[in-house]
Amino acid sequence: MASDSGDPTNCGATTILAASSYHVIRIDGYSRSLNTQGNRPSFNSDPFRAGGRTWHVIYKPMGSPCCPENTEHISLFLALDDDLADGEVVVARGTFSLLDRDRKVTGAERFVRRQDLERSEHLKGDCFAVRVHVCIFKGAPPVAVPPPDIHRHLGGLLSGEEGTDVEFRVRGETFAAHRFVLGARSPVFRAELLGPMKEGTATDAVQVEDMEPQVFHGLLTFVYTDAWPETEEEDECVMAQHLLAAADRYDLPRLKLMCQDKLRQRMDASSVASILALAEQHRCPRLKEACFKFLAFSSVAFLEAIASEEFEYLARSCPSVTRELISGLLARDLEKTTLGELCSRIPLFRGL
């Protein structure tokens, strides 16, 4: 396993927790570990004590060789250092969790994709920290319950189009779907397909205006699987902008938050103005705050952003946001300016 984020104390009646211990390891030189010779490099942590035993953690930055599909992930394994007597058995479970800069715990069912780690706040100064929770059991080991897979079944239902009972027309393309699935996930779809508005959708395709077909397909993918649609990395920022508007339109708060997170991570000087306009139009205060912080952090990024066509659109469509942005930056600069500097900049006050 790459990680186990379940609760190790949640065991069956025949399992007794004998010992539980936490240990933090620090991965220094993350980028160097990726450039080590060998297809799948492996590193061992320093040994540590837990539950009266000595352990170490095996860190594989490019996944485990026994799982070819894990090449994009980091794998971690808990290993016992002690020699065991004949017939002696140690039943243990290791749970791995990332630590952020404030040393708060965040977990993951699989450990982490390298791409996600590199974009996150957990990797700082080419280092990141992992908390290891070691549980040692008496008796039978806990039963490993696989993660939920309903998303795979519903995703297959969408791609196979079996039992579909409604069609959507999006700029000339047709999408078949299931009314009750859409209605269960979105109150807007529920009203449109199952409520008083459903007359007219029984025989005719539902026309979807102001949306591109690939965006509607991404929306359906999320509705059926609760997951982000597969997108080329270079297209992900644009897709997130369009899906944010779609999520707001169909009242899908989880997708809306996912879009905001994608946009916050991929924000740059060429996209920040359009992202800020979206944040204002679709009521995303945290994303708006992230845009303000990005523009305030670098004067170069700010000057590049205001020279873009997207900023002109922002100024026309959201003049109040533009005024708020400019006034906030001016207030920040005034706080940093001494009285003498201020007098020297204003002709009326020179010589005072």
Short mmCIF file of C-alpha atoms in Angstrom, two decimals:
data_model
loop_
_atom_site.label_atom_id
_atom_site.label_comp_id
_atom_site.label_asym_id
_atom_site.label_seq_id
_atom_site.Cartn_x
_atom_site.Cartn_y
_atom_site.Cartn_z
CA MET A 1 0.00 0.00 0.00
CA ALA A 2 1.08 3.58 -0.56
CA SER A 3 -0.80 4.75 2.52
CA ASP A 4 -3.68 3.97 4.76
CA SER A 5 -5.81 6.89 5.93
CA GLY A 6 -8.46 4.91 7.76
CA ASP A 7 -8.87 4.86 11.52
CA PRO A 8 -6.62 2.05 12.79
CA THR A 9 -8.57 1.76 16.02
CA ASN A 10 -11.79 0.95 14.17
CA CYS A 11 -11.34 -2.83 14.28
CA GLY A 12 -13.49 -5.89 14.62
CA ALA A 13 -14.51 -7.39 17.96
CA THR A 14 -11.74 -10.04 17.81
CA THR A 15 -8.96 -7.44 17.47
CA ILE A 16 -7.39 -5.74 20.49
CA LEU A 17 -5.21 -2.65 20.10
CA ALA A 18 -2.06 -3.37 22.11
CA ALA A 19 -0.03 -0.22 21.39
CA SER A 20 -0.27 2.99 19.40
CA SER A 21 2.48 5.49 18.67
CA TYR A 22 3.14 8.51 16.45
CA HIS A 23 6.40 9.45 14.77
CA VAL A 24 7.28 12.26 12.33
CA ILE A 25 9.80 11.78 9.53
CA ARG A 26 11.15 14.56 7.33
CA ILE A 27 11.97 14.07 3.64
CA ASP A 28 14.84 16.45 2.81
CA GLY A 29 15.93 16.92 -0.80
CA TYR A 30 12.71 15.80 -2.49
CA SER A 31 13.88 16.80 -5.99
CA ARG A 32 17.21 14.99 -5.53
CA SER A 33 15.38 11.80 -4.61
CA LEU A 34 13.61 11.90 -8.00
CA ASN A 35 16.93 12.20 -9.86
CA THR A 36 18.58 9.21 -8.19
CA GLN A 37 19.78 6.56 -10.59
CA GLY A 38 17.42 3.62 -11.06
CA ASN A 39 13.89 3.32 -12.35
CA ARG A 40 12.28 3.15 -8.91
CA PRO A 41 14.61 4.59 -6.22
CA SER A 42 14.05 3.60 -2.58
CA PHE A 43 15.19 5.20 0.69
CA ASN A 44 14.99 4.14 4.33
CA SER A 45 14.31 6.51 7.22
CA ASP A 46 16.28 6.44 10.46
CA PRO A 47 14.97 3.73 12.82
CA PHE A 48 12.49 4.72 15.51
CA ARG A 49 10.75 3.00 18.44
CA ALA A 50 7.01 2.35 18.58
CA GLY A 51 5.09 -0.14 20.71
CA GLY A 52 8.29 -1.61 22.13
CA ARG A 53 9.58 -2.40 18.62
CA THR A 54 12.06 -0.79 16.23
CA TRP A 55 10.76 0.33 12.83
CA HIS A 56 11.76 2.33 9.81
CA VAL A 57 9.84 3.84 6.90
CA ILE A 58 10.63 2.97 3.27
CA TYR A 59 10.19 5.97 0.97
CA LYS A 60 9.75 5.32 -2.76
CA PRO A 61 9.37 8.69 -4.56
CA MET A 62 8.36 7.06 -7.87
CA GLY A 63 6.10 4.33 -6.55
CA SER A 64 6.62 0.67 -5.81
CA PRO A 65 8.03 -1.64 -8.53
CA CYS A 66 5.33 -4.20 -7.75
CA CYS A 67 2.61 -1.74 -8.85
CA PRO A 68 3.37 -0.39 -12.35
CA GLU A 69 0.30 1.84 -12.24
CA ASN A 70 1.71 3.78 -9.26
CA THR A 71 4.50 5.56 -11.15
CA GLU A 72 2.86 8.96 -10.58
CA HIS A 73 2.58 8.44 -6.82
CA ILE A 74 4.86 8.44 -3.81
CA SER A 75 4.77 5.14 -1.89
CA LEU A 76 5.51 4.70 1.82
CA PHE A 77 5.88 1.43 3.72
CA LEU A 78 6.32 0.60 7.40
CA ALA A 79 9.05 -2.00 8.04
CA LEU A 80 9.94 -3.88 11.23
CA ASP A 81 13.66 -3.93 12.12
CA ASP A 82 13.51 -6.41 15.03
CA ASP A 83 14.28 -10.08 14.61
CA LEU A 84 11.37 -12.30 15.62
CA ALA A 85 11.53 -15.51 17.58
CA ASP A 86 10.31 -18.72 15.96
CA GLY A 87 6.55 -18.63 15.63
CA GLU A 88 6.33 -15.00 16.77
CA VAL A 89 3.93 -12.83 14.78
CA VAL A 90 3.60 -9.04 14.92
CA VAL A 91 0.38 -7.60 13.52
CA ALA A 92 0.72 -3.87 12.86
CA ARG A 93 -0.68 -1.13 10.70
CA GLY A 94 1.03 2.07 9.60
CA THR A 95 -1.02 5.15 8.74
CA PHE A 96 0.72 7.98 6.89
CA SER A 97 -0.40 11.61 6.90
CA LEU A 98 1.13 14.74 5.39
CA LEU A 99 1.99 17.58 7.75
CA ASP A 100 1.61 21.16 6.59
CA ARG A 101 3.81 24.05 7.60
CA ASP A 102 1.82 24.53 10.82
CA ARG A 103 2.25 20.79 11.53
CA LYS A 104 -1.46 20.11 11.27
CA VAL A 105 -2.46 16.68 9.97
CA THR A 106 -4.06 16.06 6.59
CA GLY A 107 -4.66 12.54 5.33
CA ALA A 108 -5.30 10.75 2.04
CA GLU A 109 -6.67 7.35 1.13
CA ARG A 110 -3.81 6.83 -1.31
CA PHE A 111 -0.75 8.67 -0.18
CA VAL A 112 -0.12 11.46 -2.69
CA ARG A 113 0.54 12.06 -6.38
CA ARG A 114 3.86 13.80 -6.92
CA GLN A 115 2.14 16.41 -9.07
CA ASP A 116 -0.31 17.21 -6.26
CA LEU A 117 2.46 17.35 -3.66
CA GLU A 118 4.55 19.71 -5.80
CA ARG A 119 1.62 22.10 -6.18
CA SER A 120 0.66 22.01 -2.50
CA GLU A 121 1.82 23.96 0.51
CA HIS A 122 3.20 20.75 2.09
CA LEU A 123 6.38 20.91 -0.02
CA LYS A 124 8.50 23.82 1.16
CA GLY A 125 12.21 24.32 0.65
CA ASP A 126 12.37 20.97 -1.21
CA CYS A 127 11.23 19.23 1.99
CA PHE A 128 8.03 17.76 3.40
CA ALA A 129 7.07 15.96 6.60
CA VAL A 130 5.04 12.79 7.15
CA ARG A 131 3.43 11.61 10.37
CA VAL A 132 3.48 7.83 10.91
CA HIS A 133 0.84 6.35 13.17
CA VAL A 134 1.89 2.83 14.19
CA CYS A 135 -0.71 0.52 15.72
CA ILE A 136 0.21 -2.93 17.00
CA PHE A 137 -2.59 -5.45 17.52
CA LYS A 138 -3.19 -8.58 19.52
CA GLY A 139 -5.25 -11.30 17.94
CA ALA A 140 -6.54 -11.29 14.39
CA PRO A 141 -5.60 -8.32 12.19
CA PRO A 142 -8.37 -5.92 11.19
CA VAL A 143 -10.16 -6.69 7.96
CA ALA A 144 -9.02 -4.43 5.12
CA VAL A 145 -12.15 -2.90 3.58
CA PRO A 146 -11.55 -1.58 0.06
CA PRO A 147 -12.47 2.04 -0.66
CA PRO A 148 -15.94 2.80 -2.08
CA ASP A 149 -16.25 2.12 -5.79
CA ILE A 150 -19.79 3.33 -6.53
CA HIS A 151 -18.25 6.05 -8.71
CA ARG A 152 -16.90 3.39 -11.09
CA HIS A 153 -20.32 1.79 -11.48
CA LEU A 154 -22.11 5.09 -12.03
CA GLY A 155 -19.37 6.24 -14.39
CA GLY A 156 -19.88 3.07 -16.40
CA LEU A 157 -23.60 3.75 -16.46
CA LEU A 158 -22.92 7.17 -17.99
CA SER A 159 -20.42 5.96 -20.59
CA GLY A 160 -22.51 2.92 -21.53
CA GLU A 161 -25.74 4.96 -21.84
CA GLU A 162 -27.76 1.97 -20.62
CA GLY A 163 -31.21 2.96 -19.35
CA THR A 164 -30.85 6.64 -20.23
CA ASP A 165 -34.13 8.58 -20.26
CA VAL A 166 -33.16 12.17 -21.06
CA GLU A 167 -31.04 13.85 -23.72
CA PHE A 168 -29.25 17.20 -23.73
CA ARG A 169 -28.29 19.19 -26.81
CA VAL A 170 -25.19 21.32 -26.33
CA ARG A 171 -24.04 23.29 -29.38
CA GLY A 172 -25.02 20.49 -31.75
CA GLU A 173 -23.78 17.57 -29.61
CA THR A 174 -26.13 15.17 -27.82
CA PHE A 175 -25.57 13.75 -24.32
CA ALA A 176 -27.71 10.94 -22.88
CA ALA A 177 -28.21 10.71 -19.12
CA HIS A 178 -30.47 9.44 -16.33
CA ARG A 179 -33.02 11.76 -14.75
CA PHE A 180 -32.88 10.31 -11.25
CA VAL A 181 -29.08 10.40 -11.09
CA LEU A 182 -29.01 14.05 -12.14
CA GLY A 183 -31.92 14.92 -9.88
CA ALA A 184 -30.29 13.25 -6.89
CA ARG A 185 -27.12 15.29 -7.35
CA SER A 186 -28.41 18.73 -8.35
CA PRO A 187 -31.51 20.59 -7.13
CA VAL A 188 -31.54 22.46 -10.45
CA PHE A 189 -31.64 19.24 -12.45
CA ARG A 190 -34.25 17.89 -10.01
CA ALA A 191 -36.58 20.82 -10.68
CA GLU A 192 -35.94 20.71 -14.40
CA LEU A 193 -36.24 16.94 -14.92
CA LEU A 194 -38.43 15.66 -12.07
CA GLY A 195 -40.48 18.65 -10.91
CA PRO A 196 -43.21 20.76 -12.52
CA MET A 197 -40.77 21.90 -15.23
CA LYS A 198 -40.27 18.36 -16.56
CA GLU A 199 -43.03 18.64 -19.18
CA GLY A 200 -41.29 19.16 -22.48
CA THR A 201 -38.21 17.20 -21.40
CA ALA A 202 -40.01 13.86 -21.73
CA THR A 203 -39.80 13.70 -25.52
CA ASP A 204 -37.57 16.57 -26.64
CA ALA A 205 -33.90 17.02 -25.93
CA VAL A 206 -33.08 19.63 -23.29
CA GLN A 207 -31.28 22.57 -24.88
CA VAL A 208 -28.27 23.83 -22.88
CA GLU A 209 -27.24 27.34 -23.81
CA ASP A 210 -24.02 29.23 -23.10
CA MET A 211 -21.89 26.13 -22.48
CA GLU A 212 -19.32 24.22 -24.52
CA PRO A 213 -19.87 20.46 -25.08
CA GLN A 214 -16.61 19.47 -23.36
CA VAL A 215 -17.61 21.50 -20.31
CA PHE A 216 -21.03 19.83 -20.12
CA HIS A 217 -19.33 16.44 -20.46
CA GLY A 218 -17.04 17.37 -17.57
CA LEU A 219 -20.08 18.43 -15.55
CA LEU A 220 -21.78 15.07 -16.18
CA THR A 221 -18.58 13.23 -15.28
CA PHE A 222 -18.53 14.94 -11.89
CA VAL A 223 -22.25 14.35 -11.32
CA TYR A 224 -21.85 10.59 -11.89
CA THR A 225 -18.44 10.00 -10.30
CA ASP A 226 -17.91 12.88 -7.83
CA ALA A 227 -14.45 13.24 -9.39
CA TRP A 228 -12.62 15.82 -11.47
CA PRO A 229 -12.91 15.03 -15.20
CA GLU A 230 -9.78 13.93 -17.04
CA THR A 231 -8.22 17.02 -18.59
CA GLU A 232 -4.90 17.84 -20.21
CA GLU A 233 -2.76 19.72 -17.69
CA GLU A 234 -2.38 22.76 -19.95
CA ASP A 235 -6.19 22.97 -20.32
CA GLU A 236 -7.04 22.49 -16.67
CA CYS A 237 -7.17 26.19 -15.72
CA VAL A 238 -9.54 27.02 -18.58
CA MET A 239 -11.72 23.99 -17.80
CA ALA A 240 -11.84 24.99 -14.13
CA GLN A 241 -13.07 28.47 -15.06
CA HIS A 242 -15.89 27.10 -17.22
CA LEU A 243 -16.80 24.38 -14.71
CA LEU A 244 -16.96 26.96 -11.92
CA ALA A 245 -19.72 28.79 -13.80
CA ALA A 246 -21.46 25.46 -14.54
CA ALA A 247 -21.22 24.34 -10.91
CA ASP A 248 -22.81 27.58 -9.76
CA ARG A 249 -25.50 27.29 -12.42
CA TYR A 250 -26.50 23.75 -11.35
CA ASP A 251 -25.90 24.25 -7.61
CA LEU A 252 -23.03 21.77 -7.17
CA PRO A 253 -21.09 23.20 -4.19
CA ARG A 254 -18.43 20.47 -4.05
CA LEU A 255 -17.53 20.94 -7.72
CA LYS A 256 -17.51 24.68 -7.18
CA LEU A 257 -14.94 24.31 -4.38
CA MET A 258 -12.84 21.94 -6.48
CA CYS A 259 -12.76 24.52 -9.29
CA GLN A 260 -11.69 27.25 -6.89
CA ASP A 261 -8.86 25.10 -5.58
CA LYS A 262 -7.65 24.32 -9.12
CA LEU A 263 -7.76 28.01 -10.06
CA ARG A 264 -5.95 29.10 -6.91
CA GLN A 265 -3.11 26.67 -7.62
CA ARG A 266 -2.77 27.58 -11.32
CA MET A 267 -3.25 31.33 -11.08
CA ASP A 268 -0.78 33.49 -13.00
CA ALA A 269 -0.56 37.05 -14.32
CA SER A 270 -2.35 36.15 -17.56
CA SER A 271 -5.33 34.48 -15.86
CA VAL A 272 -5.77 36.29 -12.54
CA ALA A 273 -8.06 39.03 -13.94
CA SER A 274 -10.52 36.56 -15.49
CA ILE A 275 -10.41 34.42 -12.34
CA LEU A 276 -11.14 37.50 -10.22
CA ALA A 277 -14.14 38.34 -12.42
CA LEU A 278 -15.43 34.77 -12.01
CA ALA A 279 -14.94 34.93 -8.26
CA GLU A 280 -17.04 38.09 -8.05
CA GLN A 281 -19.77 36.91 -10.44
CA HIS A 282 -20.18 33.50 -8.78
CA ARG A 283 -19.80 34.54 -5.13
CA CYS A 284 -16.44 32.97 -4.28
CA PRO A 285 -14.96 35.24 -1.57
CA ARG A 286 -11.95 33.04 -0.79
CA LEU A 287 -10.95 32.83 -4.44
CA LYS A 288 -11.36 36.60 -4.70
CA GLU A 289 -9.10 37.05 -1.68
CA ALA A 290 -6.51 34.75 -3.27
CA CYS A 291 -6.54 36.89 -6.42
CA PHE A 292 -6.01 40.06 -4.38
CA LYS A 293 -3.10 38.47 -2.53
CA PHE A 294 -1.52 37.31 -5.79
CA LEU A 295 -1.68 40.81 -7.28
CA ALA A 296 -0.45 42.44 -4.09
CA PHE A 297 2.52 40.06 -3.77
CA SER A 298 4.35 41.14 -6.94
CA SER A 299 4.28 44.52 -8.65
CA VAL A 300 5.56 42.83 -11.84
CA ALA A 301 2.59 40.44 -11.86
CA PHE A 302 0.23 43.34 -11.17
CA LEU A 303 1.57 45.42 -14.06
CA GLU A 304 1.42 42.45 -16.41
CA ALA A 305 -2.14 41.66 -15.31
CA ILE A 306 -3.52 45.20 -15.78
CA ALA A 307 -2.07 45.30 -19.30
CA SER A 308 -4.11 42.25 -20.36
CA GLU A 309 -7.42 42.18 -22.21
CA GLU A 310 -8.84 40.16 -19.32
CA PHE A 311 -8.26 43.10 -16.97
CA GLU A 312 -10.14 45.38 -19.35
CA TYR A 313 -13.05 42.94 -19.18
CA LEU A 314 -12.80 42.91 -15.38
CA ALA A 315 -12.90 46.71 -15.26
CA ARG A 316 -16.00 46.80 -17.49
CA SER A 317 -17.92 43.91 -15.93
CA CYS A 318 -16.93 44.36 -12.27
CA PRO A 319 -16.00 48.02 -11.72
CA SER A 320 -16.56 47.76 -7.96
CA VAL A 321 -13.98 44.97 -7.72
CA THR A 322 -11.48 47.00 -9.71
CA ARG A 323 -11.96 49.96 -7.38
CA GLU A 324 -11.62 47.67 -4.35
CA LEU A 325 -8.41 46.19 -5.75
CA ILE A 326 -6.82 49.57 -6.54
CA SER A 327 -7.82 51.12 -3.21
CA GLY A 328 -6.46 48.11 -1.34
CA LEU A 329 -3.11 48.32 -3.11
CA LEU A 330 -2.92 52.07 -2.53
CA ALA A 331 -3.70 51.62 1.15
CA ARG A 332 -0.97 48.99 1.42
CA ASP A 333 1.58 51.26 -0.25
CA LEU A 334 0.59 54.18 1.97
CA GLU A 335 1.17 52.06 5.06
CA LYS A 336 4.73 51.40 3.84
CA THR A 337 5.42 55.06 2.99
CA THR A 338 6.90 57.41 5.60
CA LEU A 339 5.64 60.96 6.02
CA GLY A 340 8.88 62.30 4.49
CA GLU A 341 8.52 60.09 1.40
CA LEU A 342 4.89 61.13 1.02
CA CYS A 343 5.80 64.84 1.19
CA SER A 344 8.55 64.38 -1.40
CA ARG A 345 6.08 62.78 -3.84
CA ILE A 346 3.45 65.52 -3.56
CA PRO A 347 4.60 68.94 -4.92
CA LEU A 348 2.40 70.88 -2.49
CA PHE A 349 4.27 69.37 0.47
CA ARG A 350 7.83 69.68 -0.85
CA GLY A 351 10.03 71.80 1.38
CA LEU A 352 7.95 71.15 4.49
#
